[in-house]
Amino acid sequence: VYNPDGGTPWLLGPPSSATAPSLPNVWSSNLGGEAMDIAEKYLISPAIYLTNGNSAKLTFKHSYDFSDLTGFDLEYGVVELIVDNSNTQVDLGSYMDMSLGWEEAEFDLTPYMGKIVYVVWYYLIFTMDSGPRPGWMIDDVSVTVQTVPTGRIELTNNLINYLLYKRPVK
């Protein structure tokens, strides 16, 4: 975890509600649901080498409530990918408003095959009115690499040529 503002970082522990997909623990930007007004937090995966296949995907389950409680709140989450230790990140998806309970997210990582990647969950809140916030909870993270067979279809004769000309085309 990286926490540039010095506040409470992402924590791993039991969620405030017992409805998480896999108990006992989830990653949470605000595990206890405490009052927050300003926070910036990063949850960063270990290095992942995408190899031994031709297709890769990231999946995870998450629950969030970034509702604007005062009309002036800024709260959101972004899933990013850092590729080959570069300073450039790729935004995979962003989240605002609220989820309908636990939802599954899936992202195609195939364009990054053969590279080392880090998955980053970035959370930001800025509000003038500090209050209890549920934040963002992450669970069941997986990166799957597989080999999807590819092939080639070659059409040498077709039905229309036979019906029109009564002979196969060469």
Coordinates of C-alpha atoms in Angstrom, one line a residue:
V1 CA 0.0 0.0 0.0
Y2 CA 1.0 3.6 -0.6
N3 CA -0.6 6.4 1.3
P4 CA 0.8 9.8 0.3
D5 CA -1.5 11.8 2.6
G6 CA -0.4 9.9 5.7
G7 CA -3.9 8.9 6.9
T8 CA -5.3 5.4 7.3
P9 CA -4.0 3.2 4.4
W10 CA -5.8 0.4 2.6
L11 CA -6.3 -2.3 5.2
L12 CA -6.9 -6.1 5.0
G13 CA -9.5 -7.3 7.5
P14 CA -13.1 -8.3 8.2
P15 CA -15.6 -6.0 6.4
S16 CA -18.0 -3.9 8.4
S17 CA -20.8 -6.0 6.9
A18 CA -20.6 -9.9 6.8
T19 CA -21.8 -10.0 3.2
A20 CA -18.3 -10.2 1.5
P21 CA -17.9 -12.9 -1.2
S22 CA -15.1 -14.7 0.7
L23 CA -14.9 -14.1 4.4
P24 CA -13.0 -13.5 6.6
N25 CA -11.0 -10.6 5.0
V26 CA -11.3 -8.0 2.2
W27 CA -9.1 -5.1 1.2
S28 CA -10.8 -1.8 2.1
S29 CA -10.0 1.9 1.7
N30 CA -12.0 2.5 4.9
L31 CA -12.3 -0.8 6.8
G32 CA -14.0 0.6 9.9
G33 CA -16.3 3.0 8.0
E34 CA -14.8 6.0 9.9
A35 CA -15.3 9.6 9.1
M36 CA -13.1 10.9 6.3
D37 CA -12.7 14.2 4.6
I38 CA -9.5 14.0 2.5
A39 CA -7.7 10.8 1.6
E40 CA -5.6 9.5 -1.3
K41 CA -4.7 5.8 -1.2
Y42 CA -3.1 3.2 -3.5
L43 CA -3.4 -0.6 -3.2
I44 CA -0.7 -2.1 -5.4
S45 CA -0.3 -5.7 -6.4
P46 CA 3.0 -7.6 -6.4
A47 CA 4.7 -7.7 -9.8
I48 CA 2.9 -10.1 -12.2
Y49 CA 4.8 -11.5 -15.2
L50 CA 2.2 -12.2 -17.9
T51 CA 3.7 -15.3 -19.6
N52 CA 3.0 -18.9 -20.6
G53 CA -0.1 -18.1 -22.7
N54 CA -1.6 -15.8 -25.3
S55 CA -4.6 -14.4 -23.3
A56 CA -4.8 -12.8 -19.8
K57 CA -7.5 -11.3 -17.7
L58 CA -7.9 -9.6 -14.4
T59 CA -11.0 -10.3 -12.3
F60 CA -12.1 -9.1 -8.9
K61 CA -15.2 -8.4 -6.8
H62 CA -15.8 -5.0 -5.3
S63 CA -18.3 -3.0 -3.4
Y64 CA -18.3 0.8 -3.1
D65 CA -20.5 3.7 -2.2
F66 CA -19.1 7.0 -3.4
S67 CA -22.4 8.9 -3.0
D68 CA -22.2 12.7 -3.0
L69 CA -23.6 13.4 0.5
T70 CA -23.1 17.2 0.6
G71 CA -23.4 18.2 -3.1
F72 CA -19.7 19.1 -3.1
D73 CA -18.0 15.7 -2.5
L74 CA -15.4 14.3 -4.8
E75 CA -14.9 10.5 -4.3
Y76 CA -14.0 7.9 -6.8
G77 CA -11.9 4.8 -7.5
V78 CA -9.7 3.9 -10.5
V79 CA -8.1 0.6 -11.5
E80 CA -4.8 1.2 -13.2
L81 CA -2.1 -1.0 -14.7
I82 CA 1.6 -0.1 -14.5
V83 CA 3.6 -1.8 -17.2
D84 CA 7.3 -2.8 -17.1
N85 CA 8.1 -0.5 -14.2
S86 CA 7.4 2.6 -16.3
N87 CA 6.1 5.9 -15.1
T88 CA 3.1 5.5 -17.3
Q89 CA -0.1 3.9 -16.1
V90 CA -3.0 2.6 -18.1
D91 CA -6.5 3.3 -16.7
L92 CA -8.5 0.1 -16.9
G93 CA -11.7 1.4 -15.3
S94 CA -13.0 4.1 -13.0
Y95 CA -15.9 4.0 -10.5
M96 CA -18.2 6.7 -9.2
D97 CA -21.6 6.7 -7.5
M98 CA -22.3 3.3 -5.9
S99 CA -22.3 -0.4 -6.7
L100 CA -25.4 -2.6 -6.3
G101 CA -23.8 -4.7 -3.7
W102 CA -20.8 -6.9 -4.6
E103 CA -20.1 -6.7 -8.4
E104 CA -17.5 -8.5 -10.5
A105 CA -15.1 -6.5 -12.6
E106 CA -13.1 -8.1 -15.5
F107 CA -10.4 -6.5 -17.6
D108 CA -8.5 -7.9 -20.6
L109 CA -4.8 -7.9 -20.0
T110 CA -3.9 -9.7 -23.3
P111 CA -2.2 -6.6 -24.9
Y112 CA 0.4 -6.8 -22.0
M113 CA 1.4 -10.4 -22.5
G114 CA 5.1 -10.9 -22.1
K115 CA 5.4 -7.9 -19.8
I116 CA 5.6 -7.3 -16.0
V117 CA 2.6 -5.5 -14.7
Y118 CA 1.3 -4.1 -11.4
V119 CA -2.4 -3.7 -10.8
V120 CA -3.2 -0.5 -8.8
W121 CA -6.5 0.4 -7.1
Y122 CA -6.5 4.1 -6.5
Y123 CA -9.0 5.7 -4.2
L124 CA -9.6 9.5 -3.6
I125 CA -12.0 11.4 -1.4
F126 CA -12.2 15.2 -0.9
T127 CA -15.1 16.7 0.9
M128 CA -15.7 19.7 3.2
D129 CA -18.0 17.7 5.5
S130 CA -16.3 14.9 7.3
G131 CA -18.6 11.9 7.8
P132 CA -18.6 8.2 7.9
R133 CA -17.8 6.7 4.5
P134 CA -17.9 3.0 3.5
G135 CA -15.1 3.5 0.9
W136 CA -14.1 0.8 -1.6
M137 CA -13.8 -2.9 -0.7
I138 CA -11.9 -5.4 -3.0
D139 CA -12.1 -9.2 -2.8
D140 CA -11.3 -12.3 -4.8
V141 CA -8.6 -10.8 -7.0
S142 CA -7.2 -13.1 -9.7
V143 CA -5.1 -12.8 -12.9
T144 CA -5.6 -15.7 -15.3
V145 CA -3.3 -16.5 -18.2
Q146 CA -4.3 -19.2 -20.7
T147 CA -3.5 -20.4 -24.1
V148 CA -6.5 -19.9 -26.5
P149 CA -6.1 -22.0 -29.6
T150 CA -6.0 -20.1 -32.8
G151 CA -6.6 -21.4 -36.3
R152 CA -7.3 -20.6 -39.9
I153 CA -10.3 -21.4 -41.9
E154 CA -9.8 -21.6 -45.7
L155 CA -12.8 -21.8 -48.0
T156 CA -12.1 -23.5 -51.3
N157 CA -15.6 -24.4 -52.5
N158 CA -18.8 -22.8 -51.5
L159 CA -22.5 -23.6 -52.0
I160 CA -23.3 -20.5 -54.1
N161 CA -20.7 -21.4 -56.8
Y162 CA -22.1 -24.9 -57.0
L163 CA -25.7 -23.8 -57.3
L164 CA -25.0 -21.1 -59.9
Y165 CA -22.4 -22.8 -62.0
K166 CA -22.8 -26.4 -61.1
R167 CA -19.1 -26.8 -60.5
P168 CA -16.7 -26.2 -57.7
V169 CA -14.4 -23.2 -57.9
K170 CA -10.6 -23.8 -57.9

